[in-house]
Backbone as CSV, one residue per row, in Angstrom:
resi,resn,N_x,N_y,N_z,CA_x,CA_y,CA_z,C_x,C_y,C_z
1,MET,-6.019,-17.267,1.121,-6.241,-17.314,-0.303,-6.812,-15.994,-0.801
2,PRO,-6.071,-14.941,-0.619,-6.562,-13.637,-1.070,-6.713,-13.582,-2.592
3,THR,-7.675,-12.813,-3.037,-7.971,-12.758,-4.473,-6.940,-11.967,-5.267
4,TYR,-6.166,-11.091,-4.630,-5.185,-10.315,-5.394,-4.152,-11.226,-6.064
5,LEU,-3.935,-12.407,-5.517,-2.967,-13.340,-6.098,-3.430,-13.886,-7.451
6,ILE,-4.717,-13.854,-7.689,-5.282,-14.378,-8.935,-4.846,-13.539,-10.134
7,TRP,-4.748,-12.226,-9.966,-4.502,-11.320,-11.089,-3.181,-11.584,-11.800
8,ASP,-2.189,-11.974,-11.067,-0.881,-12.218,-11.672,-0.883,-13.481,-12.522
9,SER,-1.861,-14.360,-12.314,-1.874,-15.653,-13.001,-2.899,-15.770,-14.119
10,ILE,-3.916,-14.920,-14.126,-4.891,-15.013,-15.219,-4.303,-14.383,-16.479
11,SER,-4.852,-14.753,-17.601,-4.371,-14.210,-18.875,-4.717,-12.727,-18.980
12,ASP,-3.947,-12.033,-19.811,-4.250,-10.617,-20.053,-5.639,-10.468,-20.658
13,ASP,-6.022,-11.443,-21.492,-7.334,-11.393,-22.132,-8.464,-11.490,-21.095
14,LEU,-8.334,-12.410,-20.138,-9.372,-12.538,-19.107,-9.393,-11.292,-18.225
15,ALA,-8.228,-10.779,-17.867,-8.176,-9.546,-17.062,-8.877,-8.414,-17.811
16,HIS,-8.617,-8.321,-19.105,-9.252,-7.292,-19.934,-10.774,-7.462,-19.939
17,GLN,-11.255,-8.706,-20.069,-12.701,-8.969,-20.045,-13.312,-8.545,-18.706
18,ILE,-12.646,-8.874,-17.623,-13.143,-8.532,-16.283,-13.231,-7.024,-16.125
19,LEU,-12.198,-6.320,-16.568,-12.173,-4.862,-16.414,-13.139,-4.179,-17.375
20,LEU,-13.320,-4.728,-18.566,-14.334,-4.192,-19.488,-15.731,-4.331,-18.899
21,CYS,-15.965,-5.436,-18.222,-17.258,-5.648,-17.578,-17.533,-4.536,-16.571
22,ALA,-16.547,-4.218,-15.766,-16.716,-3.137,-14.784,-16.914,-1.794,-15.484
23,GLN,-16.141,-1.562,-16.545,-16.256,-0.296,-17.259,-17.660,-0.109,-17.837
24,LYS,-18.218,-1.195,-18.359,-19.522,-1.100,-19.015,-20.696,-1.086,-18.044
25,SER,-20.587,-1.820,-16.949,-21.774,-1.996,-16.114,-21.686,-1.389,-14.711
26,ASP,-20.515,-0.902,-14.308,-20.396,-0.241,-13.007,-19.334,0.843,-13.112
27,LYS,-19.732,1.951,-13.682,-18.795,3.045,-13.954,-18.134,3.573,-12.681
28,LYS,-18.868,3.563,-11.577,-18.288,4.043,-10.317,-17.141,3.127,-9.867
29,LEU,-17.336,1.833,-9.940,-16.293,0.884,-9.583,-15.086,1.059,-10.498
30,TYR,-15.336,1.233,-11.777,-14.245,1.409,-12.735,-13.473,2.702,-12.452
31,ARG,-14.174,3.763,-12.140,-13.506,5.041,-11.813,-12.660,4.905,-10.543
32,LEU,-13.172,4.178,-9.556,-12.392,3.935,-8.333,-11.116,3.156,-8.660
33,LEU,-11.234,2.185,-9.552,-10.067,1.428,-9.983,-9.057,2.357,-10.650
34,LEU,-9.523,3.173,-11.582,-8.611,4.083,-12.290,-7.970,5.081,-11.338
35,ASP,-8.722,5.533,-10.344,-8.160,6.436,-9.334,-7.041,5.734,-8.567
36,MET,-7.280,4.490,-8.172,-6.276,3.718,-7.447,-5.029,3.509,-8.314
37,VAL,-5.236,3.159,-9.576,-4.117,2.907,-10.478,-3.342,4.193,-10.750
38,SER,-4.046,5.279,-11.038,-3.345,6.534,-11.347,-2.506,6.996,-10.153
39,LYS,-3.022,6.858,-8.960,-2.243,7.211,-7.766,-1.078,6.240,-7.571
40,GLY,-1.321,4.974,-7.882,-0.284,3.955,-7.707,0.901,4.110,-8.635
41,ILE,0.658,4.659,-9.833,1.761,4.818,-10.790,2.162,6.278,-10.976
42,GLY,1.505,7.179,-10.244,1.851,8.600,-10.324,1.504,9.240,-11.653
43,MET,0.338,8.909,-12.177,-0.110,9.446,-13.459,-1.517,10.012,-13.290
44,ARG,-1.776,11.131,-13.939,-3.121,11.689,-13.876,-4.104,10.724,-14.530
45,GLN,-5.306,10.671,-13.977,-6.326,9.750,-14.490,-6.664,10.054,-15.946
46,SER,-6.638,11.325,-16.321,-6.945,11.695,-17.712,-5.926,11.084,-18.678
47,LYS,-4.662,11.037,-18.287,-3.628,10.410,-19.126,-3.841,8.900,-19.207
48,LEU,-4.253,8.323,-18.097,-4.545,6.892,-18.073,-5.689,6.576,-19.039
49,LEU,-6.694,7.438,-19.061,-7.845,7.237,-19.947,-7.496,7.421,-21.419
50,GLU,-6.425,8.152,-21.715,-6.003,8.346,-23.102,-5.318,7.103,-23.676
51,MET,-4.854,6.212,-22.801,-4.178,4.994,-23.257,-5.176,4.055,-23.926
52,PRO,-4.703,3.216,-24.844,-5.581,2.162,-25.352,-6.025,1.277,-24.175
53,LYS,-7.253,0.772,-24.243,-7.804,0.003,-23.113,-6.925,-1.185,-22.735
54,THR,-6.389,-1.878,-23.720,-5.573,-3.054,-23.386,-4.332,-2.660,-22.595
55,GLN,-3.715,-1.552,-22.947,-2.534,-1.066,-22.223,-2.933,-0.612,-20.815
56,ARG,-4.036,0.133,-20.732,-4.543,0.599,-19.439,-4.866,-0.585,-18.536
57,HIS,-5.520,-1.588,-19.096,-5.921,-2.742,-18.300,-4.723,-3.599,-17.894
58,SER,-3.671,-3.561,-18.703,-2.446,-4.254,-18.323,-1.842,-3.604,-17.071
59,LEU,-1.849,-2.289,-17.022,-1.380,-1.571,-15.824,-2.273,-1.883,-14.623
60,CYS,-3.578,-1.911,-14.855,-4.528,-2.231,-13.780,-4.249,-3.620,-13.225
61,LYS,-4.039,-4.570,-14.118,-3.777,-5.949,-13.713,-2.543,-6.018,-12.817
62,LYS,-1.500,-5.296,-13.184,-0.268,-5.291,-12.380,-0.539,-4.764,-10.976
63,LEU,-1.272,-3.665,-10.881,-1.546,-3.098,-9.561,-2.505,-3.958,-8.754
64,LEU,-3.432,-4.620,-9.438,-4.386,-5.483,-8.734,-3.729,-6.738,-8.161
65,SER,-2.520,-7.032,-8.577,-1.830,-8.222,-8.079,-1.001,-7.947,-6.822
66,HIS,-1.201,-6.788,-6.208,-0.492,-6.444,-4.968,-1.433,-6.542,-3.776
67,PRO,-0.899,-6.906,-2.615,-1.742,-7.064,-1.409,-2.593,-5.839,-1.081
68,ARG,-2.070,-4.662,-1.332,-2.837,-3.441,-0.999,-4.095,-3.288,-1.863
69,SER,-4.192,-4.089,-2.911,-5.338,-4.016,-3.827,-6.384,-5.081,-3.549
70,GLU,-6.289,-5.779,-2.436,-7.191,-6.905,-2.168,-8.662,-6.513,-2.237
71,THR,-9.037,-5.425,-1.620,-10.453,-5.035,-1.605,-10.961,-4.780,-3.026
72,MET,-10.209,-4.006,-3.792,-10.611,-3.721,-5.178,-10.624,-5.011,-5.993
73,SER,-9.641,-5.858,-5.793,-9.583,-7.135,-6.500,-10.841,-7.956,-6.247
74,PHE,-11.199,-8.086,-4.986,-12.384,-8.865,-4.620,-13.640,-8.290,-5.272
75,TYR,-13.806,-6.957,-5.230,-14.999,-6.340,-5.810,-15.050,-6.517,-7.321
76,LEU,-13.922,-6.360,-7.995,-13.913,-6.521,-9.450,-14.233,-7.952,-9.870
77,LEU,-13.611,-8.913,-9.199,-13.884,-10.308,-9.532,-15.332,-10.680,-9.219
78,SER,-15.826,-10.226,-8.082,-17.226,-10.501,-7.710,-18.190,-9.897,-8.721
79,HIS,-17.921,-8.661,-9.111,-18.778,-7.976,-10.074,-18.811,-8.742,-11.405
80,TRP,-17.650,-9.126,-11.886,-17.564,-9.872,-13.145,-18.318,-11.201,-13.050
81,LEU,-18.131,-11.904,-11.950,-18.822,-13.185,-11.782,-20.336,-13.005,-11.779
82,ILE,-20.823,-12.046,-11.031,-22.263,-11.820,-10.932,-22.841,-11.370,-12.272
83,GLU,-22.123,-10.508,-12.968,-22.629,-9.965,-14.235,-22.516,-10.941,-15.403
84,THR,-21.498,-11.803,-15.399,-21.265,-12.631,-16.588,-21.305,-14.136,-16.343
85,GLN,-21.229,-14.550,-15.105,-21.141,-15.985,-14.817,-22.257,-16.466,-13.886
86,SER,-23.390,-15.790,-13.901,-24.471,-16.148,-12.980,-24.969,-17.596,-13.141
87,PRO,-24.963,-18.204,-14.344,-25.368,-19.617,-14.404,-24.479,-20.523,-13.530
88,MET,-23.186,-20.229,-13.503,-22.280,-21.021,-12.672,-22.555,-20.776,-11.184
89,LEU,-22.746,-19.520,-10.817,-23.020,-19.184,-9.420,-24.303,-19.869,-8.959
90,CYS,-25.340,-19.756,-9.777,-26.634,-20.360,-9.424,-26.522,-21.882,-9.339
91,ARG,-25.759,-22.465,-10.238,-25.595,-23.924,-10.230,-24.952,-24.391,-8.929
92,TRP,-23.896,-23.730,-8.498,-23.211,-24.043,-7.242,-24.181,-23.954,-6.059
93,LEU,-24.901,-22.866,-6.019,-25.820,-22.643,-4.898,-26.984,-23.635,-4.932
94,ASP,-27.484,-23.948,-6.118,-28.561,-24.935,-6.239,-28.100,-26.311,-5.776
95,ILE,-26.902,-26.721,-6.190,-26.377,-28.023,-5.786,-26.311,-28.119,-4.261
96,LEU,-25.933,-27.004,-3.622,-25.812,-26.994,-2.160,-27.120,-26.658,-1.446
97,GLY,-28.166,-26.347,-2.217,-29.458,-26.021,-1.619,-29.466,-24.681,-0.898
98,ILE,-28.690,-23.722,-1.402,-28.602,-22.396,-0.797,-29.516,-21.442,-1.561
99,VAL,-30.371,-20.744,-0.850,-31.304,-19.788,-1.446,-30.524,-18.590,-1.993
100,HIS,-30.894,-18.170,-3.224,-30.198,-17.067,-3.889,-31.156,-16.354,-4.833
101,ASP,-30.714,-15.200,-5.347,-31.522,-14.507,-6.346,-31.172,-15.034,-7.736
102,GLU,-31.725,-14.410,-8.774,-31.540,-14.911,-10.144,-30.114,-14.754,-10.666
103,LYS,-29.306,-13.948,-9.993,-27.913,-13.783,-10.421,-26.941,-14.603,-9.572
104,GLY,-27.456,-15.294,-8.569,-26.588,-16.107,-7.729,-26.046,-15.366,-6.519
105,VAL,-26.750,-14.327,-6.111,-26.347,-13.563,-4.931,-27.085,-14.122,-3.719
106,VAL,-26.338,-14.309,-2.644,-26.855,-14.932,-1.432,-27.010,-13.887,-0.332
107,GLU,-28.144,-13.918,0.355,-28.355,-13.035,1.516,-27.756,-13.648,2.772
108,ASP,-28.129,-14.885,3.052,-27.669,-15.572,4.262,-26.954,-16.863,3.877
109,VAL,-25.688,-16.925,4.233,-24.909,-18.130,3.953,-25.121,-19.099,5.105
110,PRO,-25.557,-20.311,4.790,-25.783,-21.291,5.856,-24.454,-21.836,6.402
111,ASP,-24.559,-22.658,7.410,-23.372,-23.322,7.939,-22.769,-24.212,6.860
112,GLU,-21.534,-24.539,7.053,-20.796,-25.363,6.096,-21.440,-26.732,5.925
113,PRO,-21.628,-27.143,4.655,-22.156,-28.499,4.428,-21.080,-29.543,4.752
114,ASP,-21.493,-30.805,4.829,-20.509,-31.858,5.119,-19.545,-31.985,3.942
115,LEU,-18.386,-32.560,4.214,-17.305,-32.648,3.231,-17.729,-33.370,1.962
116,GLU,-18.465,-34.461,2.071,-18.857,-35.221,0.887,-19.774,-34.405,-0.020
117,THR,-20.734,-33.703,0.561,-21.633,-32.840,-0.216,-20.839,-31.738,-0.907
118,LEU,-19.921,-31.153,-0.179,-19.083,-30.089,-0.724,-18.207,-30.614,-1.863
119,ARG,-17.608,-31.759,-1.663,-16.739,-32.358,-2.681,-17.539,-32.657,-3.961
120,LYS,-18.740,-33.190,-3.820,-19.586,-33.483,-4.990,-19.968,-32.199,-5.727
121,ALA,-20.270,-31.152,-4.973,-20.632,-29.877,-5.581,-19.443,-29.284,-6.346
122,VAL,-18.265,-29.354,-5.769,-17.054,-28.864,-6.437,-16.807,-29.663,-7.714
123,ASP,-16.889,-30.988,-7.626,-16.683,-31.834,-8.809,-17.670,-31.488,-9.905
124,ARG,-18.909,-31.283,-9.551,-19.964,-30.965,-10.524,-19.656,-29.660,-11.246
125,LEU,-19.230,-28.651,-10.468,-18.923,-27.361,-11.076,-17.750,-27.477,-12.051
126,PHE,-16.718,-28.215,-11.662,-15.572,-28.388,-12.557,-15.943,-29.175,-13.816
127,GLU,-16.926,-30.044,-13.725,-17.374,-30.799,-14.899,-18.149,-29.907,-15.872
128,GLU,-18.862,-28.926,-15.349,-19.791,-28.155,-16.167,-19.285,-26.792,-16.636
129,PHE,-18.232,-26.266,-16.008,-17.764,-24.912,-16.328,-16.240,-24.892,-16.459
130,PRO,-15.694,-23.852,-17.119,-14.235,-23.768,-17.270,-13.520,-23.736,-15.905
131,ASN,-12.460,-24.522,-15.782,-11.735,-24.620,-14.511,-11.312,-23.261,-13.959
132,GLU,-10.794,-22.404,-14.833,-10.317,-21.092,-14.381,-11.451,-20.294,-13.733
133,TYR,-12.627,-20.323,-14.337,-13.762,-19.578,-13.799,-14.239,-20.183,-12.481
134,VAL,-14.287,-21.512,-12.427,-14.704,-22.190,-11.196,-13.730,-21.849,-10.069
135,SER,-12.456,-21.903,-10.382,-11.438,-21.599,-9.374,-11.584,-20.167,-8.855
136,ILE,-11.740,-19.224,-9.752,-11.909,-17.825,-9.341,-13.157,-17.689,-8.482
137,TYR,-14.261,-18.287,-8.922,-15.512,-18.165,-8.174,-15.418,-18.788,-6.785
138,LEU,-14.949,-20.003,-6.700,-14.945,-20.662,-5.394,-13.935,-20.041,-4.436
139,GLN,-12.843,-19.509,-4.967,-11.924,-18.777,-4.092,-12.574,-17.489,-3.591
140,GLY,-13.297,-16.808,-4.472,-14.029,-15.612,-4.057,-15.143,-15.944,-3.084
141,PHE,-15.858,-17.040,-3.345,-16.926,-17.475,-2.451,-16.355,-17.747,-1.063
142,TYR,-15.227,-18.433,-1.027,-14.572,-18.740,0.245,-14.205,-17.460,0.994
143,GLU,-13.791,-16.442,0.265,-13.361,-15.178,0.884,-14.530,-14.285,1.323
144,MET,-15.763,-14.626,0.901,-16.915,-13.805,1.289,-17.062,-13.755,2.806
145,GLU,-17.489,-12.609,3.279,-17.727,-12.465,4.714,-18.788,-13.464,5.148
146,GLY,-18.497,-14.197,6.210,-19.446,-15.153,6.742,-19.322,-16.554,6.164
147,VAL,-18.391,-16.764,5.219,-18.245,-18.107,4.641,-17.051,-18.794,5.289
148,ARG,-15.891,-18.662,4.690,-14.657,-19.272,5.206,-14.866,-20.707,5.693
149,TRP,-15.570,-21.515,4.887,-15.796,-22.912,5.231,-14.462,-23.651,5.196
150,LYS,-14.099,-24.248,6.308,-12.798,-24.904,6.426,-12.615,-25.994,5.374
151,SER,-13.618,-26.822,5.164,-13.499,-27.907,4.179,-13.324,-27.360,2.769
152,LEU,-14.012,-26.271,2.439,-13.840,-25.662,1.124,-12.426,-25.110,0.996
153,GLY,-11.927,-24.468,2.016,-10.553,-23.962,1.994,-9.541,-25.072,1.785
154,ASN,-9.767,-26.199,2.449,-8.862,-27.348,2.285,-8.924,-27.910,0.864
155,LEU,-10.127,-27.968,0.295,-10.266,-28.447,-1.085,-9.560,-27.496,-2.061
156,ILE,-9.750,-26.211,-1.856,-9.123,-25.215,-2.731,-7.602,-25.336,-2.687
157,SER,-7.063,-25.524,-1.503,-5.601,-25.560,-1.379,-4.987,-26.907,-1.768
158,SER,-5.789,-27.966,-1.834,-5.213,-29.284,-2.124,-5.557,-29.830,-3.509
159,ASP,-6.556,-29.300,-4.153,-7.006,-29.821,-5.441,-6.303,-29.077,-6.584
160,PRO,-5.562,-29.779,-7.428,-4.829,-29.111,-8.513,-5.725,-28.421,-9.546
161,ARG,-7.011,-28.735,-9.562,-7.914,-28.058,-10.507,-8.080,-26.586,-10.163
162,PHE,-7.740,-26.195,-8.936,-7.861,-24.798,-8.533,-6.672,-23.951,-8.980
163,LYS,-5.680,-24.587,-9.552,-4.503,-23.854,-10.007,-4.894,-22.966,-11.182
164,ILE,-4.459,-21.717,-11.128,-4.688,-20.769,-12.217,-3.308,-20.316,-12.676
165,GLY,-2.946,-20.700,-13.875,-1.600,-20.367,-14.354,-0.579,-20.945,-13.394
166,LYS,0.259,-20.077,-12.849,1.286,-20.535,-11.922,0.817,-20.470,-10.455
167,TYR,-0.378,-19.974,-10.239,-0.891,-19.788,-8.873,-1.686,-20.986,-8.393
168,GLN,-1.188,-21.633,-7.352,-1.911,-22.697,-6.656,-2.195,-22.169,-5.259
169,PRO,-3.463,-22.044,-4.877,-3.773,-21.549,-3.532,-3.028,-22.357,-2.466
170,LEU,-2.579,-21.662,-1.452,-1.813,-22.286,-0.379,-2.684,-23.026,0.607
171,ALA,-2.085,-23.973,1.281,-2.781,-24.712,2.349,-3.115,-23.761,3.470
172,LEU,-4.226,-24.035,4.137,-4.657,-23.178,5.246,-3.874,-23.461,6.500
């Protein structure tokens, strides 16, 4: 369930919001993205910067939907979630009893909780937050180093609430 697959299915508006977040709060990450995009399309970065942001971000979205962009995709989505969706992150971690900071960042991920606890936590998140955001977050959480909880992966691949646009995560 790589995160690069998400970019092709989210709306242009959400992609624009995610990329604006990086532009405003992590200029280094945004510059790395623009460097990757300019090299990917054979255009100087200065020309890319001259484009209207929506057009530039549309190009970024296209490149982020390729397998070679997985690392950048993961960092951009993680950054956006931490910067703008921390109540959702904290809620998930609180439900599972996982220690975190005020933005929902975890130092040590514990062993996988039992399936029933996990299922209740997933249901709670979908009840309280937009499905698209929950899906992006839990897929990213699953992809974090040291997580890869098998039961969470199975829930992501089998529950239709995780579908984003035309993208339904595949079975493990």
